[in-house]
Amino acid sequence: MTKRVIPDSELIINEDGSIFHLHLRPEQLCDNIIVCGDPGRVDMIASYFDTRTFEVSSREFHTIGGAYKGKPVMALSHGIGADNIDIVMNELDALANIDFATREVNDNLRQLTIIRIGTSGALQPELKIGTPVIAVKAIGFDGALNFYANRNSVCDIDMESDFCDNIDWNPMFACPYIVDADAELVSRIGKDDMTKGITITANGFYGPQGRYVRLPLTEPTLNSRLEQYRYKGCAITNYEMESAMLQGLAKLMGHKAMTVCCIIANRMNNDATPNYKTAVEDLVKTVLERL
């Protein structure tokens, strides 16, 4: 059977042999990857590495590779939103599993371990600022995973139906998709010091997360309905903007992925703090120890 040769327009490779957006070359890729939204946070994560072997910056994508306690690891920023995750995951997978010389998929596929460390707003009043929350399940409001074939094979279809029925989902919105984090990663990273919950991946920061600044909302009661929703006894814990797409693409591609976010605001209590750096640094150190 003849292998498919991926056209130049489908996979853009730069003149220096690096992938289009990330500007990484296949030989730079590490199997263990910590991703975050803020390019500046990459420097903080890498400050805990024992060694640093390379650094690449391109747009919002900032990468530092090195090792932590003898284990190769790299930190990479993905910017904000599921659309950026679509870029990052496809390009990381290409670096791992496509021969850049022949433009063919490798016979032996390489599995990556990807942990996103982020910040988030709580949807349950008891979740205190500074609490780390693992997205055991992530609900994608962005609709991006729906553009990929076989999305049903990695999604919780029963929960999707239950969620839409009980939330009274607006048909004008994108069809939500629900994806579990990698169970082994959750067990390894998540101990008694982390909350496990259901995370919403919103497709915006303001209106899509129920923030009313100047423009009125289509669904002003959505957050209160989300707070009250339960699935098999589990509540929706928090909002962020990347987890569902990360976990969905990872499962489709055969990688391991999960997200843990530090709560920096409580939407139910109208409480927030911009001074969250210490809590995030503590979370980074914990994840590196358990990676």
PDB file of C-alpha atoms in Angstrom:
ATOM      1  CA  MET A   1       0.000   0.000   0.000  1.00  0.00           C
ATOM      2  CA  THR A   2       1.423   3.355  -1.061  1.00  0.00           C
ATOM      3  CA  LYS A   3       1.926   5.785   1.781  1.00  0.00           C
ATOM      4  CA  ARG A   4       0.323   9.204   1.594  1.00  0.00           C
ATOM      5  CA  VAL A   5       2.807  12.005   0.991  1.00  0.00           C
ATOM      6  CA  ILE A   6       1.628  15.062   2.921  1.00  0.00           C
ATOM      7  CA  PRO A   7       1.525  18.106   0.598  1.00  0.00           C
ATOM      8  CA  ASP A   8       3.541  21.235   1.356  1.00  0.00           C
ATOM      9  CA  SER A   9       0.337  23.208   1.926  1.00  0.00           C
ATOM     10  CA  GLU A  10      -0.879  20.710   4.565  1.00  0.00           C
ATOM     11  CA  LEU A  11       2.359  20.642   6.546  1.00  0.00           C
ATOM     12  CA  ILE A  12       4.561  23.706   6.179  1.00  0.00           C
ATOM     13  CA  ILE A  13       8.241  23.123   6.983  1.00  0.00           C
ATOM     14  CA  ASN A  14      10.522  26.136   7.266  1.00  0.00           C
ATOM     15  CA  GLU A  15      13.768  26.420   5.291  1.00  0.00           C
ATOM     16  CA  ASP A  16      15.793  25.550   8.406  1.00  0.00           C
ATOM     17  CA  GLY A  17      13.913  22.235   8.774  1.00  0.00           C
ATOM     18  CA  SER A  18      11.664  23.442  11.601  1.00  0.00           C
ATOM     19  CA  ILE A  19       7.893  23.179  11.855  1.00  0.00           C
ATOM     20  CA  PHE A  20       5.984  26.266  10.666  1.00  0.00           C
ATOM     21  CA  HIS A  21       4.653  27.941  13.840  1.00  0.00           C
ATOM     22  CA  LEU A  22       6.687  26.433  16.675  1.00  0.00           C
ATOM     23  CA  HIS A  23       9.994  26.700  14.787  1.00  0.00           C
ATOM     24  CA  LEU A  24      11.152  23.453  16.422  1.00  0.00           C
ATOM     25  CA  ARG A  25      13.107  20.738  14.631  1.00  0.00           C
ATOM     26  CA  PRO A  26      12.356  17.025  15.184  1.00  0.00           C
ATOM     27  CA  GLU A  27      15.662  16.399  16.979  1.00  0.00           C
ATOM     28  CA  GLN A  28      14.735  19.016  19.615  1.00  0.00           C
ATOM     29  CA  LEU A  29      11.506  17.312  20.665  1.00  0.00           C
ATOM     30  CA  CYS A  30      11.280  15.828  24.182  1.00  0.00           C
ATOM     31  CA  ASP A  31       8.810  13.133  25.185  1.00  0.00           C
ATOM     32  CA  ASN A  32       7.824  15.031  28.351  1.00  0.00           C
ATOM     33  CA  ILE A  33       6.299  18.450  27.721  1.00  0.00           C
ATOM     34  CA  ILE A  34       4.834  21.053  30.060  1.00  0.00           C
ATOM     35  CA  VAL A  35       2.668  23.558  28.231  1.00  0.00           C
ATOM     36  CA  CYS A  36       1.295  26.874  29.465  1.00  0.00           C
ATOM     37  CA  GLY A  37      -0.445  29.889  27.995  1.00  0.00           C
ATOM     38  CA  ASP A  38       1.949  32.681  28.921  1.00  0.00           C
ATOM     39  CA  PRO A  39       5.280  32.817  27.008  1.00  0.00           C
ATOM     40  CA  GLY A  40       6.843  34.469  30.056  1.00  0.00           C
ATOM     41  CA  ARG A  41       5.923  31.511  32.239  1.00  0.00           C
ATOM     42  CA  VAL A  42       8.193  29.267  30.163  1.00  0.00           C
ATOM     43  CA  ASP A  43      11.236  31.000  31.691  1.00  0.00           C
ATOM     44  CA  MET A  44       9.880  30.365  35.179  1.00  0.00           C
ATOM     45  CA  ILE A  45       9.276  26.662  34.465  1.00  0.00           C
ATOM     46  CA  ALA A  46      12.719  26.253  32.894  1.00  0.00           C
ATOM     47  CA  SER A  47      14.363  27.955  35.882  1.00  0.00           C
ATOM     48  CA  TYR A  48      13.833  24.668  37.737  1.00  0.00           C
ATOM     49  CA  PHE A  49      15.529  22.567  35.032  1.00  0.00           C
ATOM     50  CA  ASP A  50      18.950  21.142  35.909  1.00  0.00           C
ATOM     51  CA  THR A  51      20.160  21.833  32.366  1.00  0.00           C
ATOM     52  CA  ARG A  52      18.890  23.864  29.409  1.00  0.00           C
ATOM     53  CA  THR A  53      19.756  22.663  25.893  1.00  0.00           C
ATOM     54  CA  PHE A  54      17.870  25.017  23.576  1.00  0.00           C
ATOM     55  CA  GLU A  55      15.489  27.973  23.445  1.00  0.00           C
ATOM     56  CA  VAL A  56      13.222  28.964  20.547  1.00  0.00           C
ATOM     57  CA  SER A  57      10.697  31.811  20.309  1.00  0.00           C
ATOM     58  CA  SER A  58       8.189  32.407  17.511  1.00  0.00           C
ATOM     59  CA  ARG A  59       5.116  34.585  18.013  1.00  0.00           C
ATOM     60  CA  GLU A  60       3.374  33.397  21.204  1.00  0.00           C
ATOM     61  CA  PHE A  61       5.163  30.050  21.036  1.00  0.00           C
ATOM     62  CA  HIS A  62       8.189  30.035  23.350  1.00  0.00           C
ATOM     63  CA  THR A  63      10.038  26.765  24.012  1.00  0.00           C
ATOM     64  CA  ILE A  64      12.911  25.855  26.319  1.00  0.00           C
ATOM     65  CA  GLY A  65      14.294  22.310  26.353  1.00  0.00           C
ATOM     66  CA  GLY A  66      16.419  20.699  29.017  1.00  0.00           C
ATOM     67  CA  ALA A  67      16.350  18.107  31.777  1.00  0.00           C
ATOM     68  CA  TYR A  68      14.930  17.809  35.281  1.00  0.00           C
ATOM     69  CA  LYS A  69      16.590  15.253  37.557  1.00  0.00           C
ATOM     70  CA  GLY A  70      18.000  13.494  34.503  1.00  0.00           C
ATOM     71  CA  LYS A  71      14.690  13.336  32.607  1.00  0.00           C
ATOM     72  CA  PRO A  72      14.500  15.237  29.296  1.00  0.00           C
ATOM     73  CA  VAL A  73      11.684  17.796  29.416  1.00  0.00           C
ATOM     74  CA  MET A  74      10.649  20.933  27.619  1.00  0.00           C
ATOM     75  CA  ALA A  75       8.380  23.853  28.470  1.00  0.00           C
ATOM     76  CA  LEU A  76       6.292  25.378  25.680  1.00  0.00           C
ATOM     77  CA  SER A  77       3.786  28.245  25.623  1.00  0.00           C
ATOM     78  CA  HIS A  78       0.646  27.830  23.536  1.00  0.00           C
ATOM     79  CA  GLY A  79      -0.968  31.248  23.896  1.00  0.00           C
ATOM     80  CA  ILE A  80      -4.692  31.549  24.537  1.00  0.00           C
ATOM     81  CA  GLY A  81      -7.524  29.442  23.153  1.00  0.00           C
ATOM     82  CA  ALA A  82      -8.393  26.105  21.577  1.00  0.00           C
ATOM     83  CA  ASP A  83      -7.371  27.379  18.133  1.00  0.00           C
ATOM     84  CA  ASN A  84      -3.790  27.704  19.390  1.00  0.00           C
ATOM     85  CA  ILE A  85      -3.968  24.203  20.867  1.00  0.00           C
ATOM     86  CA  ASP A  86      -4.931  22.972  17.391  1.00  0.00           C
ATOM     87  CA  ILE A  87      -1.642  24.423  16.091  1.00  0.00           C
ATOM     88  CA  VAL A  88       0.517  23.200  18.974  1.00  0.00           C
ATOM     89  CA  MET A  89      -0.808  19.633  19.096  1.00  0.00           C
ATOM     90  CA  ASN A  90      -0.676  19.096  15.324  1.00  0.00           C
ATOM     91  CA  GLU A  91       2.861  20.452  15.114  1.00  0.00           C
ATOM     92  CA  LEU A  92       4.118  18.490  18.140  1.00  0.00           C
ATOM     93  CA  ASP A  93       2.612  15.325  16.649  1.00  0.00           C
ATOM     94  CA  ALA A  94       4.222  16.092  13.291  1.00  0.00           C
ATOM     95  CA  LEU A  95       7.611  16.507  14.981  1.00  0.00           C
ATOM     96  CA  ALA A  96       7.112  13.139  16.689  1.00  0.00           C
ATOM     97  CA  ASN A  97       5.541  11.059  13.962  1.00  0.00           C
ATOM     98  CA  ILE A  98       6.238  12.440  10.491  1.00  0.00           C
ATOM     99  CA  ASP A  99       9.442  12.026   8.486  1.00  0.00           C
ATOM    100  CA  PHE A 100      10.200  15.571   7.342  1.00  0.00           C
ATOM    101  CA  ALA A 101      12.357  14.310   4.452  1.00  0.00           C
ATOM    102  CA  THR A 102       9.737  12.045   2.867  1.00  0.00           C
ATOM    103  CA  ARG A 103       6.616  13.769   4.303  1.00  0.00           C
ATOM    104  CA  GLU A 104       5.233  10.357   5.269  1.00  0.00           C
ATOM    105  CA  VAL A 105       3.904   9.145   8.608  1.00  0.00           C
ATOM    106  CA  ASN A 106       6.458   7.021  10.463  1.00  0.00           C
ATOM    107  CA  ASP A 107       5.776   3.292  10.824  1.00  0.00           C
ATOM    108  CA  ASN A 108       6.447   3.385  14.575  1.00  0.00           C
ATOM    109  CA  LEU A 109       4.506   6.112  16.326  1.00  0.00           C
ATOM    110  CA  ARG A 110       5.986   8.020  19.257  1.00  0.00           C
ATOM    111  CA  GLN A 111       3.838   8.865  22.278  1.00  0.00           C
ATOM    112  CA  LEU A 112       4.250  12.224  24.008  1.00  0.00           C
ATOM    113  CA  THR A 113       3.299  13.124  27.569  1.00  0.00           C
ATOM    114  CA  ILE A 114       1.840  16.621  27.754  1.00  0.00           C
ATOM    115  CA  ILE A 115       0.763  18.402  30.931  1.00  0.00           C
ATOM    116  CA  ARG A 116      -0.824  21.813  30.756  1.00  0.00           C
ATOM    117  CA  ILE A 117      -0.364  24.090  33.776  1.00  0.00           C
ATOM    118  CA  GLY A 118      -2.791  26.988  33.653  1.00  0.00           C
ATOM    119  CA  THR A 119      -4.927  29.448  35.562  1.00  0.00           C
ATOM    120  CA  SER A 120      -8.661  29.253  35.916  1.00  0.00           C
ATOM    121  CA  GLY A 121     -11.878  30.642  37.378  1.00  0.00           C
ATOM    122  CA  ALA A 122     -13.903  28.504  39.795  1.00  0.00           C
ATOM    123  CA  LEU A 123     -17.593  27.745  39.309  1.00  0.00           C
ATOM    124  CA  GLN A 124     -18.160  26.286  42.785  1.00  0.00           C
ATOM    125  CA  PRO A 125     -18.241  28.693  45.750  1.00  0.00           C
ATOM    126  CA  GLU A 126     -16.166  26.441  48.029  1.00  0.00           C
ATOM    127  CA  LEU A 127     -13.147  26.357  45.684  1.00  0.00           C
ATOM    128  CA  LYS A 128     -10.610  28.720  47.210  1.00  0.00           C
ATOM    129  CA  ILE A 129      -8.162  30.859  45.272  1.00  0.00           C
ATOM    130  CA  GLY A 130      -4.869  29.003  44.906  1.00  0.00           C
ATOM    131  CA  THR A 131      -6.498  25.545  44.686  1.00  0.00           C
ATOM    132  CA  PRO A 132      -5.041  23.308  41.923  1.00  0.00           C
ATOM    133  CA  VAL A 133      -7.817  21.641  39.894  1.00  0.00           C
ATOM    134  CA  ILE A 134      -7.298  18.731  37.477  1.00  0.00           C
ATOM    135  CA  ALA A 135      -9.614  18.584  34.455  1.00  0.00           C
ATOM    136  CA  VAL A 136     -10.543  14.908  34.789  1.00  0.00           C
ATOM    137  CA  LYS A 137     -13.218  15.696  32.221  1.00  0.00           C
ATOM    138  CA  ALA A 138     -13.146  18.765  29.977  1.00  0.00           C
ATOM    139  CA  ILE A 139     -16.184  20.176  28.173  1.00  0.00           C
ATOM    140  CA  GLY A 140     -15.266  22.006  24.980  1.00  0.00           C
ATOM    141  CA  PHE A 141     -17.519  24.968  24.169  1.00  0.00           C
ATOM    142  CA  ASP A 142     -15.260  25.893  21.221  1.00  0.00           C
ATOM    143  CA  GLY A 143     -16.416  23.172  18.806  1.00  0.00           C
ATOM    144  CA  ALA A 144     -12.922  22.774  17.315  1.00  0.00           C
ATOM    145  CA  LEU A 145     -12.634  19.011  17.902  1.00  0.00           C
ATOM    146  CA  ASN A 146     -15.817  18.517  15.858  1.00  0.00           C
ATOM    147  CA  PHE A 147     -13.797  19.225  12.689  1.00  0.00           C
ATOM    148  CA  TYR A 148     -11.862  15.944  13.164  1.00  0.00           C
ATOM    149  CA  ALA A 149     -13.100  12.513  12.096  1.00  0.00           C
ATOM    150  CA  ASN A 150     -13.689   9.929  14.837  1.00  0.00           C
ATOM    151  CA  ARG A 151     -14.207  12.548  17.551  1.00  0.00           C
ATOM    152  CA  ASN A 152     -16.966  10.323  18.999  1.00  0.00           C
ATOM    153  CA  SER A 153     -14.409   7.610  19.722  1.00  0.00           C
ATOM    154  CA  VAL A 154     -12.612   9.804  22.277  1.00  0.00           C
ATOM    155  CA  CYS A 155     -15.614  11.682  23.687  1.00  0.00           C
ATOM    156  CA  ASP A 156     -18.094  10.888  26.460  1.00  0.00           C
ATOM    157  CA  ILE A 157     -21.180  10.776  24.244  1.00  0.00           C
ATOM    158  CA  ASP A 158     -23.592   9.907  27.079  1.00  0.00           C
ATOM    159  CA  MET A 159     -22.458  12.885  29.111  1.00  0.00           C
ATOM    160  CA  GLU A 160     -22.670  15.177  26.082  1.00  0.00           C
ATOM    161  CA  SER A 161     -26.325  14.271  25.663  1.00  0.00           C
ATOM    162  CA  ASP A 162     -27.064  14.605  29.386  1.00  0.00           C
ATOM    163  CA  PHE A 163     -25.275  17.956  29.556  1.00  0.00           C
ATOM    164  CA  CYS A 164     -27.103  19.496  26.597  1.00  0.00           C
ATOM    165  CA  ASP A 165     -30.484  18.294  27.869  1.00  0.00           C
ATOM    166  CA  ASN A 166     -30.025  19.456  31.457  1.00  0.00           C
ATOM    167  CA  ILE A 167     -28.287  22.744  30.697  1.00  0.00           C
ATOM    168  CA  ASP A 168     -30.848  23.533  27.969  1.00  0.00           C
ATOM    169  CA  TRP A 169     -27.976  24.141  25.545  1.00  0.00           C
ATOM    170  CA  ASN A 170     -28.521  26.970  23.083  1.00  0.00           C
ATOM    171  CA  PRO A 171     -28.473  25.500  19.523  1.00  0.00           C
ATOM    172  CA  MET A 172     -26.850  28.717  18.263  1.00  0.00           C
ATOM    173  CA  PHE A 173     -23.689  27.736  20.187  1.00  0.00           C
ATOM    174  CA  ALA A 174     -21.139  25.190  18.940  1.00  0.00           C
ATOM    175  CA  CYS A 175     -21.921  21.567  19.793  1.00  0.00           C
ATOM    176  CA  PRO A 176     -20.036  20.801  23.041  1.00  0.00           C
ATOM    177  CA  TYR A 177     -17.647  17.854  23.251  1.00  0.00           C
ATOM    178  CA  ILE A 178     -16.438  16.133  26.430  1.00  0.00           C
ATOM    179  CA  VAL A 179     -13.069  14.394  26.768  1.00  0.00           C
ATOM    180  CA  ASP A 180     -11.379  12.633  29.702  1.00  0.00           C
ATOM    181  CA  ALA A 181      -7.812  13.350  30.709  1.00  0.00           C
ATOM    182  CA  ASP A 182      -5.347  10.480  30.500  1.00  0.00           C
ATOM    183  CA  ALA A 183      -6.171   8.309  33.530  1.00  0.00           C
ATOM    184  CA  GLU A 184      -2.593   7.248  34.257  1.00  0.00           C
ATOM    185  CA  LEU A 185      -1.399  10.859  34.220  1.00  0.00           C
ATOM    186  CA  VAL A 186      -4.219  11.951  36.525  1.00  0.00           C
ATOM    187  CA  SER A 187      -3.246   9.197  38.965  1.00  0.00           C
ATOM    188  CA  ARG A 188       0.443  10.097  38.810  1.00  0.00           C
ATOM    189  CA  ILE A 189       0.151  13.879  39.016  1.00  0.00           C
ATOM    190  CA  GLY A 190      -3.027  14.259  41.047  1.00  0.00           C
ATOM    191  CA  LYS A 191      -2.692  13.464  44.750  1.00  0.00           C
ATOM    192  CA  ASP A 192      -4.688  14.564  47.795  1.00  0.00           C
ATOM    193  CA  ASP A 193      -3.351  18.109  47.362  1.00  0.00           C
ATOM    194  CA  MET A 194      -5.273  18.584  44.089  1.00  0.00           C
ATOM    195  CA  THR A 195      -9.003  18.778  43.376  1.00  0.00           C
ATOM    196  CA  LYS A 196     -10.337  16.627  40.534  1.00  0.00           C
ATOM    197  CA  GLY A 197     -13.281  17.985  38.607  1.00  0.00           C
ATOM    198  CA  ILE A 198     -15.051  18.811  35.366  1.00  0.00           C
ATOM    199  CA  THR A 199     -13.529  21.762  33.511  1.00  0.00           C
ATOM    200  CA  ILE A 200     -15.169  23.903  30.863  1.00  0.00           C
ATOM    201  CA  THR A 201     -13.035  25.005  27.930  1.00  0.00           C
ATOM    202  CA  ALA A 202     -14.619  28.289  26.846  1.00  0.00           C
ATOM    203  CA  ASN A 203     -14.173  29.844  23.410  1.00  0.00           C
ATOM    204  CA  GLY A 204     -13.591  33.320  24.832  1.00  0.00           C
ATOM    205  CA  PHE A 205     -12.769  35.127  28.064  1.00  0.00           C
ATOM    206  CA  TYR A 206     -15.629  37.598  28.374  1.00  0.00           C
ATOM    207  CA  GLY A 207     -19.080  36.771  26.962  1.00  0.00           C
ATOM    208  CA  PRO A 208     -18.415  33.028  26.507  1.00  0.00           C
ATOM    209  CA  GLN A 209     -17.559  32.810  30.221  1.00  0.00           C
ATOM    210  CA  GLY A 210     -20.582  34.854  31.268  1.00  0.00           C
ATOM    211  CA  ARG A 211     -18.743  38.146  31.868  1.00  0.00           C
ATOM    212  CA  TYR A 212     -20.972  41.169  31.383  1.00  0.00           C
ATOM    213  CA  VAL A 213     -18.804  44.249  30.888  1.00  0.00           C
ATOM    214  CA  ARG A 214     -20.719  46.437  28.435  1.00  0.00           C
ATOM    215  CA  LEU A 215     -22.384  44.055  25.988  1.00  0.00           C
ATOM    216  CA  PRO A 216     -25.384  42.091  27.356  1.00  0.00           C
ATOM    217  CA  LEU A 217     -25.290  38.290  27.178  1.00  0.00           C
ATOM    218  CA  THR A 218     -27.402  35.865  25.157  1.00  0.00           C
ATOM    219  CA  GLU A 219     -27.532  33.452  28.127  1.00  0.00           C
ATOM    220  CA  PRO A 220     -27.165  35.523  31.333  1.00  0.00           C
ATOM    221  CA  THR A 221     -28.145  32.567  33.574  1.00  0.00           C
ATOM    222  CA  LEU A 222     -25.759  30.044  32.002  1.00  0.00           C
ATOM    223  CA  ASN A 223     -23.161  30.176  34.803  1.00  0.00           C
ATOM    224  CA  SER A 224     -25.748  29.508  37.492  1.00  0.00           C
ATOM    225  CA  ARG A 225     -27.030  26.527  35.486  1.00  0.00           C
ATOM    226  CA  LEU A 226     -23.479  25.245  35.096  1.00  0.00           C
ATOM    227  CA  GLU A 227     -22.846  25.580  38.840  1.00  0.00           C
ATOM    228  CA  GLN A 228     -25.919  23.468  39.614  1.00  0.00           C
ATOM    229  CA  TYR A 229     -25.265  20.760  37.013  1.00  0.00           C
ATOM    230  CA  ARG A 230     -24.136  17.329  38.225  1.00  0.00           C
ATOM    231  CA  TYR A 231     -23.139  14.239  36.263  1.00  0.00           C
ATOM    232  CA  LYS A 232     -22.910  11.027  38.249  1.00  0.00           C
ATOM    233  CA  GLY A 233     -22.475  13.151  41.360  1.00  0.00           C
ATOM    234  CA  CYS A 234     -19.649  15.266  39.918  1.00  0.00           C
ATOM    235  CA  ALA A 235     -19.843  19.050  39.601  1.00  0.00           C
ATOM    236  CA  ILE A 236     -18.392  21.453  37.051  1.00  0.00           C
ATOM    237  CA  THR A 237     -15.486  23.012  38.902  1.00  0.00           C
ATOM    238  CA  ASN A 238     -13.933  25.669  36.677  1.00  0.00           C
ATOM    239  CA  TYR A 239     -13.561  27.603  33.435  1.00  0.00           C
ATOM    240  CA  GLU A 240     -10.475  27.882  31.233  1.00  0.00           C
ATOM    241  CA  MET A 241      -9.799  27.943  27.490  1.00  0.00           C
ATOM    242  CA  GLU A 242      -7.649  25.010  26.309  1.00  0.00           C
ATOM    243  CA  SER A 243      -8.118  21.679  28.122  1.00  0.00           C
ATOM    244  CA  ALA A 244     -10.801  19.944  26.058  1.00  0.00           C
ATOM    245  CA  MET A 245      -9.000  20.467  22.755  1.00  0.00           C
ATOM    246  CA  LEU A 246      -5.683  19.404  24.284  1.00  0.00           C
ATOM    247  CA  GLN A 247      -7.134  16.194  25.703  1.00  0.00           C
ATOM    248  CA  GLY A 248      -9.240  15.460  22.628  1.00  0.00           C
ATOM    249  CA  LEU A 249      -6.445  15.797  20.076  1.00  0.00           C
ATOM    250  CA  ALA A 250      -4.041  13.898  22.338  1.00  0.00           C
ATOM    251  CA  LYS A 251      -6.424  10.941  22.485  1.00  0.00           C
ATOM    252  CA  LEU A 252      -7.012  10.967  18.723  1.00  0.00           C
ATOM    253  CA  MET A 253      -3.250  11.100  18.103  1.00  0.00           C
ATOM    254  CA  GLY A 254      -2.287   8.509  20.735  1.00  0.00           C
ATOM    255  CA  HIS A 255      -0.592  10.855  23.209  1.00  0.00           C
ATOM    256  CA  LYS A 256      -1.109  11.290  26.953  1.00  0.00           C
ATOM    257  CA  ALA A 257      -2.412  14.656  28.154  1.00  0.00           C
ATOM    258  CA  MET A 258      -4.014  16.365  31.121  1.00  0.00           C
ATOM    259  CA  THR A 259      -4.500  19.851  32.546  1.00  0.00           C
ATOM    260  CA  VAL A 260      -4.102  21.167  36.074  1.00  0.00           C
ATOM    261  CA  CYS A 261      -5.076  24.786  36.728  1.00  0.00           C
ATOM    262  CA  CYS A 262      -4.529  27.097  39.664  1.00  0.00           C
ATOM    263  CA  ILE A 263      -7.743  28.854  40.681  1.00  0.00           C
ATOM    264  CA  ILE A 264      -7.190  32.621  40.533  1.00  0.00           C
ATOM    265  CA  ALA A 265     -10.831  33.758  40.589  1.00  0.00           C
ATOM    266  CA  ASN A 266     -14.154  32.495  41.926  1.00  0.00           C
ATOM    267  CA  ARG A 267     -16.978  33.411  39.587  1.00  0.00           C
ATOM    268  CA  MET A 268     -19.675  32.538  42.105  1.00  0.00           C
ATOM    269  CA  ASN A 269     -18.185  34.678  44.889  1.00  0.00           C
ATOM    270  CA  ASN A 270     -17.065  37.499  42.562  1.00  0.00           C
ATOM    271  CA  ASP A 271     -13.607  37.088  44.065  1.00  0.00           C
ATOM    272  CA  ALA A 272     -10.310  37.335  42.180  1.00  0.00           C
ATOM    273  CA  THR A 273      -6.636  38.078  42.646  1.00  0.00           C
ATOM    274  CA  PRO A 274      -3.933  38.949  40.116  1.00  0.00           C
ATOM    275  CA  ASN A 275      -1.271  37.938  42.686  1.00  0.00           C
ATOM    276  CA  TYR A 276      -1.162  34.232  41.932  1.00  0.00           C
ATOM    277  CA  LYS A 277       2.457  33.733  40.879  1.00  0.00           C
ATOM    278  CA  THR A 278       3.569  31.939  44.057  1.00  0.00           C
ATOM    279  CA  ALA A 279       0.734  29.403  43.800  1.00  0.00           C
ATOM    280  CA  VAL A 280       1.543  28.729  40.137  1.00  0.00           C
ATOM    281  CA  GLU A 281       5.255  28.302  40.911  1.00  0.00           C
ATOM    282  CA  ASP A 282       4.419  25.794  43.645  1.00  0.00           C
ATOM    283  CA  LEU A 283       2.235  23.903  41.172  1.00  0.00           C
ATOM    284  CA  VAL A 284       5.045  23.848  38.585  1.00  0.00           C
ATOM    285  CA  LYS A 285       7.478  22.378  41.131  1.00  0.00           C
ATOM    286  CA  THR A 286       4.943  19.723  42.127  1.00  0.00           C
ATOM    287  CA  VAL A 287       4.266  18.690  38.515  1.00  0.00           C
ATOM    288  CA  LEU A 288       7.984  18.470  37.707  1.00  0.00           C
ATOM    289  CA  GLU A 289       8.524  16.178  40.704  1.00  0.00           C
ATOM    290  CA  ARG A 290       5.685  13.870  39.613  1.00  0.00           C
ATOM    291  CA  LEU A 291       6.255  13.960  35.840  1.00  0.00           C
TER     292      LEU A 291
END
